[in-house]
Each structure stands twice: as structure tokens, then as C-alpha cells.
């Protein structure tokens, strides 16, 4: 019998993960998938201790997660949650805290691996706190890199921390990035979102219910709206440029409605490598948790014959201008991506609160970027290099976005 040139294929070793972890944003969609991965791996005998978990306002969800995961410390960003946390977790031995400082404390506590899954720029401070400890940060949050890419990468490098991408596209690229110095192009795939085939007239009347009804992924409200405008792909373009030091003009975006191919890397010899799997965020989360090994989780594997077809199309820049705005911001450099991110967060919130229509989101972002380029946003002139500088740009862009949203407002 031939023993094979490559040995040990498919021989699964036991008990490979021995980690103490923290989960920032445990009550969200990524938080729920992370809990599912942790519980499955624990049930298989892997040693995963939870040091700290955090949430924003969902105190009951945080309590439920605490009782399931048994962390040492639990923090809610909302100060008013402290009394309820204390009451519900009394006699469990779990320490509790509330407020932004408590969330930062959670990130600063001793753990080897931190899931960064708070939505928006609110993740920046705790993510920087985790990076300053020189540990591995599994980065699901993308807004951190969009508003403060240089600061995040520089902090990771200075403190010897490792950033592992969890966003499915960047995780896919990371999985096939065997020769980074030989990469020619990267291609990010996009599902196209719920409005891929809708007319502009229909999109103008769409509300949050339609925008959040994503065809292939179940996600939080903000990223769902970003997927509907294609701003999500714009944010991911900036994220990819930052994570992989790739120039903007060598990153393509292609719409792939089945969400099976999560992204592709084309090498200098014409070979293209891709990562494929049914859409399930547990896959990149488990990859990041087990890296450099792989975790044996029960995820559905690909059944090629049942797929029938994989299709691809160019993004439509007329119906989805947000992607072009993000490209332009990345090319412009300086504070532009931080402005884009903050304006988008405010515009999405205004849409979710029914203050503006769906098509107004990109118009508000465009308006704020124009003000910034014309030097009309206070404190916004150069690349923000510290947390305080990022916050100055962020605040100025949010205020301008709010003003424009009010002008465009429907109520
Ligand atoms: P969710 O809205 O489902 O969850 C967000 C989490 O952040 C919740 O735990 C929420 O707490 C917490 N949070 C909100 N505001 C604050 C705050 N000010 N301070 C501290 N915590 C806060 O989002 P998702 O899980 O969908 O996404 C999280 C991040 O991961 C986003 O950046 C997104 O772009 C990215 N991502 C998500 C994917 C997905 O499939 N969902 C895929 C790839 C990337 P509470 O529940 O209490 O409000």
C-alpha cells in the first residue's frame, strides 16, 4: 500500500485549543456565532476559558451570555445597566462593570485572544486596549480600520499583537494568502444585498425592514443596511487595503449573489485561489480561534452539485453609489475614510430611525465628504494619528451628517 508523499491527511488530533478569550460585543450577531463556536468546541473537550464579555445596552442578553459562558468579568457600555447586572449575577462570583471604561477594562484583562465584534467606531478604544496587550485580536469589526487604519496597524505592530481578520472576505483572503509578495490582485465578492435587482424608484421607497432582509447572511441592523447600500463592500475595500497593504486599484469587487466564494487572490503567474463555503460566520470565527490550526466544528460543507451555478456581475455604480464614495475616500487618503465612516454611521442610524429615505444614506455621506474636501469641517485636515484625533474627525463628520440628514429628512 502506498503511504503517500503528504502524511497524516485527515488525522484529527484532540485538544488543540487551549485559550483564555474575551468577547467584545457578545450580544450581537457575531457574538452569538462566537458563543456557538466556543460551546461546541468546549463540548468536544477543547479548553477555552472566558475572561470577559461585553455588550452595549442589551443587559438581559449579556446576563444570559454570562450564565452560559461563565466569564470572570462582564461589562455593559450603558451605565444604567449596572444595578441589573449586579442583581442578576450576585452569588455567581462574576465581577460586573458598566460604562465605556468598563468595556475598555474588559478588553484590557488578561486573555490570549479577543473577539472584536462591537459595531461601529465604538469598537476602536477597546480594540486598541486589547492590541496594546500584544495578544491576538480576531477582528470582525471593520469600522476600526476604516476610521483609524494606520493607528490600529501601528498599535498592533508596536506591541507585537496579531490581527486575524474575521470578516468573511478578508478571512478568505487570509486563508489563501500563501505568497503575499507574489499577489497581483485581490477580488472581494459581494452578495449584492436585498436590492440587487430593485429599480431606483423601488429603492427610494424601501424602509428598514426591506433593507435588513439580507438574502444570504443574518447580521446586525447596521451591517445589513451597509450591505443593502453596498457601503459594506466599500468599507471592506478600505479594510482590505489596510490589512494587506494593497493599493486601491488592485482590489476588485464583484457581485456574487450565492455568497459561496468569499474572496479571491490572483497571483503573478495567473493562478487564482479562492475560499469557498456555505455562508456561515462560525467558519471564519472558528478559523481565527484555532489558527494556525483548524477547529473541527460542525459546519455544513460545500455540495457542488446542489449549487447548480455560481454567478458574477459588475456592481452597479448608479444604483449603489456608496462603493464609489468609499473608493474615492481611500484614494483621497488623509481623514477621508474616517469622515466616510462617521457620516455613514450617522446616516444609517437616521435611516433606521426613519428620519431619511434609503437613497439619502449615500447622498448624506457624499455631502459630508464634499464639505470635508472643501475644508469646511472643523478639526478635519490631516490623517488622524491618535485616538483623540480620530474622535475629533469622527465628531465633526457626525455633526455634519446629522445636519444634512435633517435637511433631507422625511420626519
Ligand atoms: P450587532 O449589531 O448584531 O452587534 C453589535 C454588538 O456591539 C452588540 O453586542 C452591541 O451590544 C454592541 N454595541 C453596540 N454599541 C456599543 C457601544 N457603544 N459600546 C459597546 N458595545 C456596543 O452587529 P454584528 O454582530 O452584526 O456586527 C458586529 C461587527 O462585526 C460590525 O462591525 C460588523 O460590520 C462586523 N461584521 C459582522 C458580520 C455579521 O455577519 N454579522 C460579518 C462581518 C463583519 P447590544 O446588543 O447591547 O446593543
mmCIF file of C-alpha atoms and ligand atoms in Angstrom, residues 25-31 54-59 77 103 116-120 122 140-143 166-168 217-221 223 232 281, ligand 1:
data_model
loop_
_atom_site.group_PDB
_atom_site.id
_atom_site.type_symbol
_atom_site.label_atom_id
_atom_site.label_comp_id
_atom_site.label_asym_id
_atom_site.label_seq_id
_atom_site.Cartn_x
_atom_site.Cartn_y
_atom_site.Cartn_z
ATOM 1 C CA UNK A 25 -19.954 42.605 21.504
ATOM 2 C CA UNK A 26 -21.174 39.250 22.828
ATOM 3 C CA UNK A 27 -24.899 40.089 22.378
ATOM 4 C CA UNK A 28 -24.625 40.767 18.643
ATOM 5 C CA UNK A 29 -24.817 38.509 15.643
ATOM 6 C CA UNK A 30 -21.043 37.828 15.612
ATOM 7 C CA UNK A 31 -21.180 37.470 19.402
ATOM 8 C CA UNK A 54 -19.242 42.991 26.864
ATOM 9 C CA UNK A 55 -22.424 44.430 25.392
ATOM 10 C CA UNK A 56 -23.948 47.841 24.722
ATOM 11 C CA UNK A 57 -27.495 48.200 26.088
ATOM 12 C CA UNK A 58 -28.868 44.649 25.902
ATOM 13 C CA UNK A 59 -28.430 43.813 29.564
ATOM 14 C CA UNK A 77 -21.427 50.087 27.874
ATOM 15 C CA UNK A 103 -15.762 47.911 28.327
ATOM 16 C CA UNK A 116 -13.622 42.481 18.462
ATOM 17 C CA UNK A 117 -17.297 42.458 17.488
ATOM 18 C CA UNK A 118 -18.707 45.743 18.775
ATOM 19 C CA UNK A 119 -20.413 47.532 15.902
ATOM 20 C CA UNK A 120 -19.067 50.852 14.604
ATOM 21 C CA UNK A 122 -17.316 52.428 19.330
ATOM 22 C CA UNK A 140 -14.859 41.225 12.983
ATOM 23 C CA UNK A 141 -15.409 44.963 13.377
ATOM 24 C CA UNK A 142 -14.402 46.752 10.175
ATOM 25 C CA UNK A 143 -15.149 50.359 11.122
ATOM 26 C CA UNK A 166 -12.893 37.564 10.753
ATOM 27 C CA UNK A 167 -14.871 39.474 8.140
ATOM 28 C CA UNK A 168 -15.581 36.586 5.735
ATOM 29 C CA UNK A 217 -26.442 36.387 5.764
ATOM 30 C CA UNK A 218 -28.242 37.041 9.106
ATOM 31 C CA UNK A 219 -26.482 40.072 10.621
ATOM 32 C CA UNK A 220 -26.931 43.107 12.858
ATOM 33 C CA UNK A 221 -29.018 46.064 11.589
ATOM 34 C CA UNK A 223 -24.128 45.980 8.611
ATOM 35 C CA UNK A 232 -20.332 47.426 3.345
ATOM 36 C CA UNK A 281 -19.846 33.207 10.171
HETATM 37 P P1 LIG B 1 -24.785 43.627 16.051
HETATM 38 O O1 LIG B 1 -25.492 44.909 15.915
HETATM 39 O O2 LIG B 1 -25.548 42.361 15.923
HETATM 40 O O3 LIG B 1 -23.997 43.590 17.470
HETATM 41 C C1 LIG B 1 -23.211 44.668 17.864
HETATM 42 C C2 LIG B 1 -22.618 44.432 19.233
HETATM 43 O O4 LIG B 1 -21.982 45.642 19.657
HETATM 44 C C3 LIG B 1 -23.660 44.124 20.301
HETATM 45 O O5 LIG B 1 -23.106 43.274 21.279
HETATM 46 C C4 LIG B 1 -23.935 45.503 20.893
HETATM 47 O O6 LIG B 1 -24.486 45.466 22.187
HETATM 48 C C5 LIG B 1 -22.543 46.067 20.925
HETATM 49 N N1 LIG B 1 -22.525 47.519 20.987
HETATM 50 C C6 LIG B 1 -23.257 48.400 20.255
HETATM 51 N N2 LIG B 1 -22.927 49.668 20.555
HETATM 52 C C7 LIG B 1 -21.980 49.591 21.528
HETATM 53 C C8 LIG B 1 -21.234 50.561 22.269
HETATM 54 N N3 LIG B 1 -21.425 51.887 22.087
HETATM 55 N N4 LIG B 1 -20.332 50.127 23.167
HETATM 56 C C9 LIG B 1 -20.138 48.808 23.374
HETATM 57 N N5 LIG B 1 -20.811 47.841 22.719
HETATM 58 C C10 LIG B 1 -21.719 48.226 21.804
HETATM 59 O O7 LIG B 1 -23.587 43.662 14.997
HETATM 60 P P2 LIG B 1 -22.891 42.441 14.235
HETATM 61 O O8 LIG B 1 -22.570 41.358 15.208
HETATM 62 O O9 LIG B 1 -23.643 42.120 13.021
HETATM 63 O O10 LIG B 1 -21.541 43.130 13.735
HETATM 64 C C11 LIG B 1 -20.505 43.458 14.640
HETATM 65 C C12 LIG B 1 -19.306 43.936 13.834
HETATM 66 O O11 LIG B 1 -18.836 42.861 13.025
HETATM 67 C C13 LIG B 1 -19.627 45.087 12.864
HETATM 68 O O12 LIG B 1 -18.538 45.936 12.784
HETATM 69 C C14 LIG B 1 -19.838 44.381 11.525
HETATM 70 O O13 LIG B 1 -19.532 45.201 10.431
HETATM 71 C C15 LIG B 1 -18.851 43.235 11.645
HETATM 72 N N6 LIG B 1 -19.207 42.059 10.861
HETATM 73 C C16 LIG B 1 -20.393 41.418 11.066
HETATM 74 C C17 LIG B 1 -20.754 40.301 10.314
HETATM 75 C C18 LIG B 1 -22.025 39.558 10.573
HETATM 76 O O14 LIG B 1 -22.252 38.522 9.934
HETATM 77 N N7 LIG B 1 -22.887 39.992 11.451
HETATM 78 C C19 LIG B 1 -19.873 39.810 9.251
HETATM 79 C C20 LIG B 1 -18.631 40.516 9.153
HETATM 80 C C21 LIG B 1 -18.318 41.604 9.922
HETATM 81 P P3 LIG B 1 -26.106 45.453 22.409
HETATM 82 O O15 LIG B 1 -26.597 44.164 21.841
HETATM 83 O O16 LIG B 1 -26.230 45.537 23.868
HETATM 84 O O17 LIG B 1 -26.634 46.646 21.682
#
